Amino acid sequence: MPRYFFNVRHRPGPAGLARDPEGEELADANAAREHALSEAKAMIARDQLVTIRDWMDCSFEITDEAGQLVLTVPFSDTVAIQDED
């Protein structure tokens, strides 16, 4: 199974990226996206990082084992959008 790394972007530039050194083995990019959303929800619920002022400004930059960007998943994607009729 491929390994994906869930790096957290919380502000522009190199200092604004918290790198995931371990990663997770997951079936595919869709599974990686679902994992990212689940982790984002958990991180928002914990809210223990005082350096993060607004979680909705954060995103996961998911890379593969070669370091190539596979997906960007904004934490704001954890909020369900209601369709207006």
XYZ file of C-alpha atoms in Angstrom:
85
model
C 0.000 0.000 0.000
C 1.217 3.507 -0.711
C 2.316 5.784 2.134
C 0.910 9.309 2.356
C 2.292 12.157 4.468
C -0.135 14.637 6.031
C 1.746 17.927 6.271
C -0.194 20.780 7.893
C -0.019 24.202 6.246
C -0.958 26.931 8.712
C 0.607 29.983 7.047
C 2.522 30.805 3.851
C 6.203 30.015 3.473
C 8.449 27.212 4.682
C 7.970 28.077 8.362
C 4.218 27.618 7.980
C 4.392 23.910 7.142
C 4.428 21.246 9.854
C 5.812 18.113 8.209
C 4.522 14.634 8.942
C 7.638 12.452 9.323
C 5.817 9.104 9.552
C 2.859 9.152 7.192
C 0.119 6.561 6.885
C -0.287 3.574 4.592
C -3.615 3.927 2.812
C -5.238 2.316 -0.213
C -5.388 5.375 -2.466
C -5.772 9.161 -2.698
C -9.480 8.940 -1.834
C -8.663 7.120 1.386
C -5.986 9.746 2.089
C -8.568 12.534 1.662
C -11.003 10.828 4.052
C -8.187 10.324 6.580
C -7.223 14.009 6.270
C -10.796 15.133 6.940
C -11.038 12.860 9.977
C -7.718 14.136 11.351
C -8.702 17.765 10.696
C -11.914 17.274 12.687
C -9.951 15.759 15.569
C -7.394 18.577 15.523
C -10.103 21.248 15.518
C -11.850 19.499 18.433
C -8.635 19.325 20.497
C -7.697 22.965 19.740
C -4.508 22.715 21.828
C -2.123 24.517 19.491
C -2.012 28.162 20.520
C -0.010 29.003 17.390
C -3.064 28.216 15.231
C -5.521 31.113 15.432
C -8.056 29.869 12.896
C -8.149 26.203 11.908
C -10.285 27.076 8.890
C -7.207 28.774 7.395
C -5.230 25.510 7.616
C -4.926 22.696 5.104
C -3.298 19.318 4.735
C -0.734 19.141 1.944
C -0.673 15.409 1.312
C 2.461 14.065 -0.352
C 3.504 10.618 -1.510
C 6.711 8.739 -0.658
C 8.564 10.627 -3.410
C 7.565 13.945 -1.835
C 5.182 14.816 -4.664
C 2.036 16.741 -3.753
C -0.974 14.441 -4.197
C -3.793 16.482 -2.633
C -4.477 19.654 -0.721
C -7.348 19.290 1.738
C -8.493 22.508 3.430
C -9.678 22.092 7.013
C -12.737 24.105 5.944
C -13.818 20.996 3.972
C -14.823 19.488 7.332
C -17.817 21.841 7.391
C -20.829 20.454 5.536
C -22.402 22.887 3.128
C -26.182 22.836 2.994
C -27.864 23.186 -0.395
C -30.368 26.000 -0.567
C -33.650 25.138 -2.250
